[in-house]
Amino acid sequence: MKYISTRGAHHAPGSEQSYCDVLISGLAPDGGLMLPGTYPKIPAAQIEAFRQLIYPDLAFEIIRLFATDIPENDLRVLVNATYTKEVYGTDEITPLTQIEPNLYLQHLSNGPTLAFKDMAMQFLGRAFEYVLTKRQARLTILAATSGDTGSAAEYAMRGRKGIEVFMLSPAGRMSAFQRAQMYSLTDANIHNIAVEGVFDDCQDIVKAISSDL
C-alpha cells in the first residue's frame, strides 16, 4: 500500500510513501493529507466472515490492508495490546445496545478519555513507538486542541519512548473535565501549553510552524 497527497505531491511513480513513512511525517510536504493511492477491494464473502470476529481480530484484518509495511506478526501484537478489556473496560471493546429490530447503538466512548478518538489514538501511540524504535528515531508532536482530541492524543502518547508532545489549548475555554484530564498528566513527555485566545489562535500557531519546513 502506497500513499499520495490530496494536493498532488507524491503522485509520480516512485514518489509515493509507505504507511510507516506517512505515520511519522504528518502532513505531506505540499500541505495536503496523505491517502491511499488505491483502496483494497474486499469480497462480500470476506465482509460476511468479518461478522464473526472479535474486535481485535477485526481491527487487525482491516489495518493490515493499509499498514502493509508492518510485518503481520508485529501488527497483530500491536493491535492485541491496544484493544483490551483493561483499556476499554469490556471484552467487547465497542459493545452494542439494541434500540429496535435491526437498529443498534455502538459504544465508542469506553476508552481512557471517554472520546471516540481513543479508538484510533490508542493504536497510533503504539504504532508510533514501534516505528520510531525500529528506525532509532525521535518524534516531536505539536498540536492544537479544543478539548477531546488533545486528551485522546496525550493519553495515547504518554510515556511512549521517543515521543514528545506539545499540546496547545485555549486558556479557560475548555470544560473543567477536559482541563483536568490534560493538565493532571505528569508524564515527562507531555507538555501542555495554554494559549491566551481561542482554538483558532492555537491552530494558527501549529499551521504556521507546520508550513515552515
XYZ file of N, CA and C in Angstrom:
639
model
N 0.839 -1.192 0.000
C 0.000 0.000 0.000
C 0.878 1.247 0.000
N 0.695 2.106 -0.997
C 1.425 3.361 -1.086
C 0.450 4.530 -0.943
N 0.962 5.647 -0.421
C 0.114 6.798 -0.123
C 0.536 8.013 -0.930
N -0.465 8.833 -1.300
C -0.227 10.046 -2.086
C -0.904 11.220 -1.395
N -0.515 12.433 -1.784
C -1.074 13.643 -1.189
C -2.358 14.068 -1.896
N -3.285 14.619 -1.127
C -4.522 15.151 -1.710
C -4.258 16.388 -2.562
N -3.063 16.983 -2.438
C -2.759 18.210 -3.187
C -1.822 17.973 -4.372
N -1.518 16.748 -4.658
C -0.793 16.483 -5.890
C 0.615 15.948 -5.738
N 1.308 16.272 -4.644
C 2.665 15.750 -4.473
C 2.617 14.236 -4.273
N 3.719 13.575 -4.574
C 3.851 12.127 -4.394
C 2.944 11.341 -5.337
N 2.533 11.939 -6.447
C 1.742 11.202 -7.421
C 2.623 10.522 -8.462
N 3.809 11.037 -8.651
C 4.698 10.453 -9.661
C 5.161 9.070 -9.209
N 5.300 8.120 -10.147
C 5.778 6.784 -9.787
C 7.099 6.850 -9.022
N 7.151 6.133 -7.922
C 8.359 6.107 -7.110
C 8.405 7.166 -6.029
N 7.456 8.122 -6.046
C 7.462 9.185 -5.044
C 6.434 8.946 -3.941
N 5.653 7.870 -4.069
C 4.665 7.569 -3.039
C 5.358 7.183 -1.730
N 4.591 7.244 -0.647
C 5.152 6.904 0.662
C 4.460 5.675 1.230
N 5.178 4.974 2.099
C 4.615 3.808 2.772
C 3.807 4.244 3.988
N 3.096 3.312 4.572
C 2.301 3.600 5.766
C 3.179 4.143 6.885
N 4.303 3.502 7.155
C 5.167 3.941 8.258
C 5.763 5.310 7.995
N 6.093 5.603 6.727
C 6.595 6.935 6.391
C 5.530 7.996 6.685
N 4.308 7.717 6.245
C 3.206 8.661 6.449
C 2.911 8.820 7.929
N 2.990 7.718 8.659
C 2.657 7.722 10.084
C 3.454 8.769 10.852
N 4.750 8.865 10.571
C 5.596 9.747 11.362
C 5.910 11.069 10.669
N 5.354 11.278 9.461
C 5.650 12.524 8.756
C 4.549 13.564 8.888
N 3.340 13.163 9.290
C 2.247 14.122 9.424
C 1.738 14.567 8.064
N 1.618 15.879 7.873
C 1.148 16.405 6.595
C 2.166 16.142 5.484
N 1.667 16.097 4.252
C 2.559 15.998 3.096
C 3.338 17.296 2.941
N 4.502 17.273 2.265
C 5.279 18.499 2.073
C 4.503 19.625 1.399
N 3.490 19.268 0.581
C 2.698 20.311 -0.075
C 1.520 20.770 0.776
N 1.457 20.296 2.034
C 0.396 20.709 2.945
C -0.859 19.868 2.866
N -0.866 18.892 1.976
C -2.041 18.039 1.834
C -2.064 16.903 2.850
N -3.161 16.158 2.814
C -3.280 14.951 3.623
C -2.892 13.751 2.764
N -2.340 12.743 3.394
C -1.939 11.547 2.668
C -3.076 10.531 2.675
N -3.328 9.938 1.517
C -4.360 8.919 1.410
C -3.876 7.815 0.491
N -4.488 6.625 0.591
C -4.020 5.511 -0.237
C -4.117 5.822 -1.724
N -3.105 5.388 -2.471
C -3.141 5.561 -3.912
C -4.239 4.729 -4.539
N -4.501 3.559 -3.986
C -5.621 2.704 -4.388
C -6.207 2.086 -3.124
N -7.479 1.798 -3.158
C -8.134 1.200 -1.999
C -8.320 -0.299 -2.219
N -8.118 -1.097 -1.181
C -8.285 -2.549 -1.328
C -9.747 -2.905 -1.592
N -9.944 -3.951 -2.372
C -11.285 -4.459 -2.643
C -11.517 -5.683 -1.771
N -12.562 -5.644 -0.967
C -12.860 -6.732 -0.037
C -14.085 -7.484 -0.539
N -13.952 -8.756 -0.862
C -15.088 -9.531 -1.370
C -16.222 -9.589 -0.344
N -17.432 -9.707 -0.841
C -18.600 -9.760 0.038
C -18.513 -10.920 1.027
N -17.983 -12.037 0.581
C -17.870 -13.197 1.463
C -16.922 -12.916 2.633
N -15.856 -12.162 2.360
C -14.921 -11.821 3.429
C -15.562 -10.855 4.408
N -16.320 -9.890 3.907
C -17.023 -8.959 4.790
C -18.001 -9.712 5.675
N -18.681 -10.696 5.109
C -19.614 -11.504 5.888
C -18.873 -12.277 6.977
N -17.681 -12.778 6.645
C -16.880 -13.510 7.629
C -16.408 -12.602 8.754
N -16.232 -11.311 8.456
C -15.815 -10.352 9.482
C -16.811 -10.302 10.643
N -18.089 -10.608 10.359
C -19.127 -10.504 11.389
C -18.858 -11.432 12.574
N -18.099 -12.479 12.335
C -17.852 -13.474 13.380
C -16.639 -13.130 14.248
N -15.891 -12.114 13.882
C -14.626 -11.819 14.557
C -14.830 -10.969 15.809
N -13.992 -11.214 16.824
C -13.955 -10.311 17.963
C -13.245 -9.034 17.538
N -13.395 -7.967 18.322
C -12.931 -6.654 17.871
C -11.442 -6.621 17.513
N -10.529 -7.116 18.367
C -9.096 -7.034 17.984
C -8.800 -7.749 16.666
N -9.446 -8.882 16.427
C -9.209 -9.613 15.180
C -9.749 -8.844 13.978
N -10.906 -8.206 14.145
C -11.471 -7.406 13.062
C -10.583 -6.201 12.771
N -10.114 -5.526 13.846
C -9.226 -4.373 13.670
C -7.957 -4.787 12.926
N -7.409 -5.931 13.283
C -6.205 -6.419 12.599
C -6.462 -6.646 11.119
N -7.580 -7.296 10.783
C -7.886 -7.605 9.384
C -8.022 -6.331 8.546
N -8.571 -5.278 9.140
C -8.735 -4.019 8.404
C -7.406 -3.268 8.306
N -6.715 -3.114 9.437
C -5.484 -2.317 9.453
C -4.402 -2.936 8.581
N -4.349 -4.268 8.533
C -3.280 -4.910 7.757
C -3.396 -4.623 6.258
N -4.571 -4.232 5.802
C -4.747 -3.874 4.399
C -4.087 -2.544 4.067
N -3.888 -1.715 5.088
C -3.345 -0.374 4.876
C -1.920 -0.230 5.402
N -1.565 -0.977 6.441
C -0.215 -0.914 7.022
C 0.601 -2.094 6.513
N 0.773 -2.160 5.214
C 1.385 -3.346 4.605
C 2.891 -3.441 4.824
N 3.517 -2.374 5.302
C 4.960 -2.446 5.544
C 5.285 -2.798 7.000
N 4.269 -3.097 7.804
C 4.499 -3.643 9.143
C 4.276 -5.147 9.068
N 5.270 -5.965 9.430
C 5.079 -7.419 9.393
C 3.814 -7.824 10.149
N 3.059 -8.753 9.601
C 1.754 -9.075 10.181
C 1.851 -9.587 11.610
N 2.896 -10.331 11.940
C 3.051 -10.796 13.325
C 3.223 -9.616 14.267
N 4.013 -8.619 13.863
C 4.211 -7.429 14.689
C 2.919 -6.628 14.795
N 2.208 -6.510 13.678
C 0.960 -5.752 13.674
C -0.074 -6.394 14.591
N -0.141 -7.705 14.580
C -1.109 -8.378 15.452
C -0.780 -8.119 16.924
N 0.501 -8.095 17.258
C 0.903 -7.801 18.643
C 0.459 -6.391 19.019
N 0.665 -5.414 18.129
C 0.270 -4.032 18.399
C -1.235 -3.922 18.594
N -1.995 -4.554 17.719
C -3.459 -4.471 17.800
C -3.972 -5.148 19.065
N -3.453 -6.336 19.362
C -3.924 -7.061 20.543
C -3.576 -6.341 21.840
N -2.450 -5.627 21.837
C -2.067 -4.869 23.026
C -2.906 -3.605 23.183
N -3.474 -3.126 22.072
C -4.260 -1.892 22.095
C -5.675 -2.135 22.583
N -6.347 -3.089 21.978
C -7.784 -3.281 22.221
C -7.992 -4.367 23.267
N -7.921 -3.945 24.543
C -8.025 -4.866 25.662
C -9.100 -4.410 26.640
N -9.557 -5.350 27.449
C -10.545 -5.041 28.483
C -9.978 -4.047 29.485
N -8.671 -4.137 29.743
C -8.037 -3.233 30.710
C -8.149 -1.784 30.261
N -8.084 -1.534 28.967
C -8.147 -0.173 28.435
C -9.582 0.285 28.222
N -10.438 -0.615 27.714
C -11.794 -0.223 27.311
C -12.893 -0.713 28.247
N -12.508 -1.430 29.302
C -13.476 -1.783 30.339
C -14.422 -2.917 29.997
N -14.284 -3.497 28.820
C -15.170 -4.586 28.422
C -14.492 -5.423 27.352
N -14.768 -6.722 27.341
C -14.187 -7.600 26.330
C -14.670 -7.240 24.938
N -15.872 -6.664 24.829
C -16.419 -6.308 23.517
C -15.749 -5.075 22.922
N -15.036 -4.298 23.716
C -14.351 -3.068 23.304
C -15.359 -1.996 22.870
N -16.181 -2.294 21.873
C -17.245 -1.369 21.430
C -18.586 -2.107 21.489
N -19.139 -2.294 22.690
C -20.376 -3.076 22.813
C -21.552 -2.413 22.096
N -22.551 -3.225 21.776
C -23.745 -2.757 21.082
C -24.950 -2.796 22.028
N -25.792 -1.792 21.913
C -27.079 -1.775 22.602
C -28.177 -1.757 21.542
N -29.082 -2.744 21.612
C -30.148 -2.804 20.613
C -31.212 -1.763 20.917
N -31.553 -0.946 19.934
C -32.569 0.089 20.077
C -33.932 -0.453 19.646
N -33.931 -1.143 18.529
C -35.128 -1.784 17.990
C -34.652 -2.841 17.007
N -35.541 -3.657 16.441
C -35.075 -4.672 15.490
C -34.223 -4.061 14.376
N -33.041 -4.645 14.191
C -32.105 -4.237 13.135
C -31.519 -2.840 13.347
N -31.625 -2.297 14.549
C -31.027 -0.996 14.851
C -30.281 -1.077 16.175
N -28.970 -0.787 16.116
C -28.123 -0.901 17.304
C -27.338 0.387 17.524
N -27.010 0.648 18.778
C -26.140 1.766 19.150
C -24.777 1.190 19.523
N -23.736 1.664 18.842
C -22.386 1.193 19.129
C -21.695 2.174 20.071
N -21.119 1.647 21.150
C -20.484 2.479 22.173
C -19.005 2.678 21.827
N -18.621 3.927 21.537
C -17.249 4.250 21.156
C -16.555 5.110 22.212
N -17.144 5.208 23.396
C -16.604 6.123 24.409
C -16.123 5.386 25.655
N -15.608 4.169 25.470
C -15.131 3.395 26.618
C -13.635 3.537 26.861
N -12.961 4.337 26.043
C -11.518 4.490 26.187
C -11.134 5.361 27.373
N -9.852 5.590 27.571
C -9.369 6.306 28.765
C -9.837 7.743 28.876
N -10.185 8.411 27.763
C -10.641 9.810 27.843
C -12.123 9.955 27.519
N -12.808 8.841 27.319
C -14.255 8.833 27.043
C -14.602 9.501 25.717
N -13.632 9.633 24.814
C -13.853 10.220 23.498
C -13.716 9.127 22.447
N -14.513 9.215 21.370
C -14.426 8.204 20.320
C -13.045 8.178 19.684
N -12.295 9.263 19.821
C -10.969 9.338 19.215
C -9.973 8.395 19.882
N -10.307 7.904 21.070
C -9.457 6.896 21.706
C -9.334 5.650 20.846
N -10.376 5.355 20.063
C -10.370 4.127 19.271
C -9.169 4.098 18.314
N -8.860 5.210 17.694
C -7.712 5.273 16.780
C -6.438 5.666 17.508
N -6.527 6.631 18.410
C -5.339 7.180 19.060
C -4.576 6.138 19.867
N -5.276 5.252 20.548
C -4.595 4.257 21.356
C -3.724 3.350 20.488
N -4.203 3.022 19.294
C -3.382 2.236 18.371
C -2.215 3.061 17.850
N -2.484 4.324 17.494
C -1.427 5.164 16.932
C -0.268 5.335 17.906
N -0.570 5.461 19.191
C 0.507 5.606 20.171
C 1.472 4.436 20.116
N 0.926 3.234 20.046
C 1.773 2.042 19.970
C 2.479 1.945 18.616
N 1.769 2.322 17.544
C 2.379 2.260 16.209
C 3.527 3.254 16.089
N 3.334 4.477 16.609
C 4.410 5.465 16.616
C 5.643 4.895 17.305
N 5.458 4.383 18.517
C 6.577 3.871 19.300
C 7.275 2.727 18.567
N 6.503 1.868 17.934
C 7.064 0.728 17.193
C 7.958 1.213 16.053
N 7.445 2.131 15.234
C 8.203 2.601 14.071
C 9.438 3.382 14.513
N 9.284 4.241 15.513
C 10.415 5.041 15.973
C 11.522 4.160 16.555
N 11.132 3.112 17.270
C 12.123 2.191 17.826
C 12.864 1.474 16.705
N 12.132 1.032 15.684
C 12.752 0.347 14.553
C 13.749 1.254 13.831
N 13.404 2.541 13.738
C 14.239 3.475 12.977
C 15.230 4.221 13.862
N 15.195 3.933 15.167
C 16.051 4.627 16.126
C 15.908 6.145 15.954
N 14.663 6.585 15.926
C 14.350 7.998 15.691
C 13.511 8.547 16.834
N 13.347 9.866 16.799
C 12.505 10.541 17.779
C 11.475 11.377 17.029
N 10.361 11.685 17.692
C 9.286 12.438 17.065
C 8.762 13.485 18.032
N 8.644 14.721 17.542
C 8.006 15.787 18.312
C 6.649 16.076 17.692
N 5.612 15.975 18.496
C 4.246 16.226 18.038
C 3.797 17.574 18.570
N 3.473 18.491 17.665
C 2.915 19.791 18.033
C 1.481 19.826 17.538
N 0.549 20.073 18.424
C -0.859 20.017 18.039
C -1.657 21.062 18.796
N -2.864 21.315 18.301
C -3.794 22.230 18.942
C -5.081 21.483 19.229
N -5.748 21.830 20.310
C -6.984 21.147 20.667
C -7.979 22.109 21.294
N -9.249 21.788 21.124
C -10.298 22.495 21.858
C -10.805 21.626 22.999
N -10.190 20.430 23.167
C -10.577 19.583 24.288
C -10.372 18.106 24.066
N -11.308 17.453 23.378
C -11.294 15.992 23.353
C -10.150 15.393 22.542
N -9.779 16.007 21.418
C -8.685 15.462 20.613
C -7.369 15.496 21.383
N -7.111 16.595 22.072
C -5.880 16.727 22.837
C -5.767 15.692 23.930
N -6.854 15.466 24.643
C -6.841 14.464 25.704
C -6.552 13.081 25.138
N -7.245 12.731 24.056
C -7.049 11.409 23.463
C -5.614 11.224 22.993
N -5.052 12.267 22.384
C -3.674 12.185 21.906
C -2.695 12.044 23.063
N -2.884 12.834 24.103
C -1.961 12.783 25.233
C -2.006 11.437 25.938
N -3.199 10.891 26.127
C -3.307 9.606 26.816
C -2.786 8.459 25.958
N -2.748 8.650 24.644
C -2.188 7.629 23.764
C -0.670 7.697 23.716
N -0.121 8.906 23.855
C 1.330 9.097 23.707
C 2.071 9.145 25.039
N 1.355 9.239 26.139
C 2.022 9.397 27.431
C 2.968 8.224 27.700
N 4.193 8.576 28.071
C 5.179 7.566 28.415
C 5.785 6.817 27.240
N 5.378 7.145 26.010
C 5.890 6.431 24.842
C 7.333 6.848 24.547
N 8.186 5.866 24.317
C 9.607 6.113 24.082
C 9.812 6.829 22.757
N 10.620 7.886 22.764
C 10.982 8.600 21.551
C 9.970 9.633 21.105
N 8.965 9.929 21.929
C 7.903 10.863 21.539
C 7.792 11.998 22.543
N 7.745 13.229 22.040
C 7.461 14.403 22.865
C 6.196 15.064 22.309
N 5.267 15.419 23.183
C 4.017 16.037 22.763
C 3.905 17.442 23.350
N 3.688 18.424 22.476
C 3.416 19.796 22.901
C 2.005 20.132 22.427
N 1.083 20.278 23.382
C -0.326 20.451 23.056
C -0.787 21.859 23.431
N -1.200 22.618 22.411
C -1.706 23.973 22.631
C -3.221 23.921 22.831
N -3.714 24.645 23.826
C -5.148 24.713 24.074
C -5.509 26.129 24.515
N -6.750 26.573 24.239
C -7.156 27.937 24.599
C -7.386 28.068 26.103
N -6.660 28.980 26.733
C -6.742 29.144 28.181
C -8.168 29.484 28.613
N -8.697 28.714 29.557
C -10.002 28.987 30.131
C -11.181 28.718 29.232
N -10.966 28.064 28.082
C -12.055 27.863 27.122
C -12.380 26.384 26.891
N -11.870 25.524 27.755
C -12.257 24.118 27.728
C -13.086 23.821 28.963
N -13.788 22.704 28.958
C -14.565 22.334 30.133
C -13.609 21.969 31.272
N -14.104 22.051 32.486
C -13.282 21.703 33.652
C -12.829 20.249 33.560
N -13.680 19.392 33.040
C -13.340 17.971 32.891
C -12.180 17.793 31.916
N -12.230 18.495 30.784
C -11.158 18.384 29.802
C -9.850 18.942 30.337
N -9.926 20.066 31.052
C -8.699 20.632 31.634
C -8.096 19.661 32.641
N -8.952 19.045 33.442
C -8.462 18.108 34.448
C -7.793 16.909 33.790
N -8.395 16.405 32.719
C -7.799 15.278 32.005
C -6.397 15.609 31.513
N -6.258 16.750 30.862
C -4.990 17.089 30.230
C -3.959 17.602 31.221
N -4.347 18.546 32.043
C -3.374 19.244 32.878
C -2.919 18.420 34.082
N -3.620 17.307 34.374
C -3.221 16.478 35.514
C -2.154 15.454 35.138
N -1.885 15.309 33.839
C -0.868 14.343 33.421
C 0.520 14.834 33.842
N 1.298 13.927 34.409
C 2.634 14.292 34.882
C 3.739 13.566 34.115
N 3.372 12.892 33.027
C 4.372 12.183 32.230
C 5.379 13.179 31.652
N 6.645 12.808 31.691
C 7.709 13.736 31.296
C 7.647 14.128 29.830
N 6.997 13.338 28.997
C 6.984 13.636 27.555
C 5.725 14.393 27.118
N 4.867 14.777 28.056
C 3.632 15.507 27.739
C 3.754 16.946 28.238
N 3.586 17.910 27.323
C 3.728 19.325 27.667
C 2.470 20.082 27.231
N 1.717 20.574 28.200
C 0.512 21.360 27.910
C 0.850 22.846 27.896
N 0.382 23.546 26.856
C 0.626 24.981 26.722
C -0.712 25.683 26.553
N -1.090 26.488 27.525
C -2.340 27.239 27.448
C -2.088 28.564 26.730
N -2.845 28.808 25.679
C -2.673 29.987 24.838
C -3.787 30.987 25.114
N -3.417 32.245 25.339
C -4.435 33.286 25.503
C -5.121 33.514 24.154
N -6.392 33.187 24.075
C -7.118 33.313 22.819
C -8.086 32.168 22.655
N -8.493 31.907 21.409
C -9.440 30.841 21.110
C -8.709 29.701 20.415
N -9.447 28.642 20.107
C -8.832 27.482 19.467
C -8.161 27.853 18.150
N -8.794 28.738 17.378
C -8.212 29.124 16.083
C -6.830 29.740 16.248
N -6.614 30.452 17.349
C -5.287 31.031 17.597
C -4.252 29.914 17.804
N -4.666 28.873 18.525
C -3.771 27.725 18.729
C -3.474 27.047 17.397
N -4.529 26.853 16.616
C -4.383 26.185 15.327
C -3.497 26.981 14.379
N -3.616 28.315 14.405
C -2.792 29.149 13.534
C -1.296 28.989 13.843
N -0.983 28.856 15.116
C 0.421 28.668 15.508
C 0.949 27.356 14.931
N 0.150 26.296 15.085
C 0.566 24.984 14.586
C 0.715 25.010 13.069
N -0.236 25.632 12.369
C -0.168 25.685 10.900
C 1.047 26.479 10.432
N 1.346 27.569 11.130
C 2.495 28.394 10.733
C 3.796 27.603 10.870
N 3.913 26.852 11.942
C 5.128 26.068 12.143
C 5.177 24.897 11.151
N 4.026 24.253 10.927
C 3.984 23.104 10.013
C 4.325 23.503 8.580
N 3.985 24.731 8.198
C 4.249 25.171 6.829
C 5.677 25.654 6.625
N 6.440 25.756 7.711
C 7.839 26.187 7.644
C 8.738 24.958 7.704
N 8.957 24.333 6.539
C 9.736 23.093 6.527
C 11.170 23.305 6.958
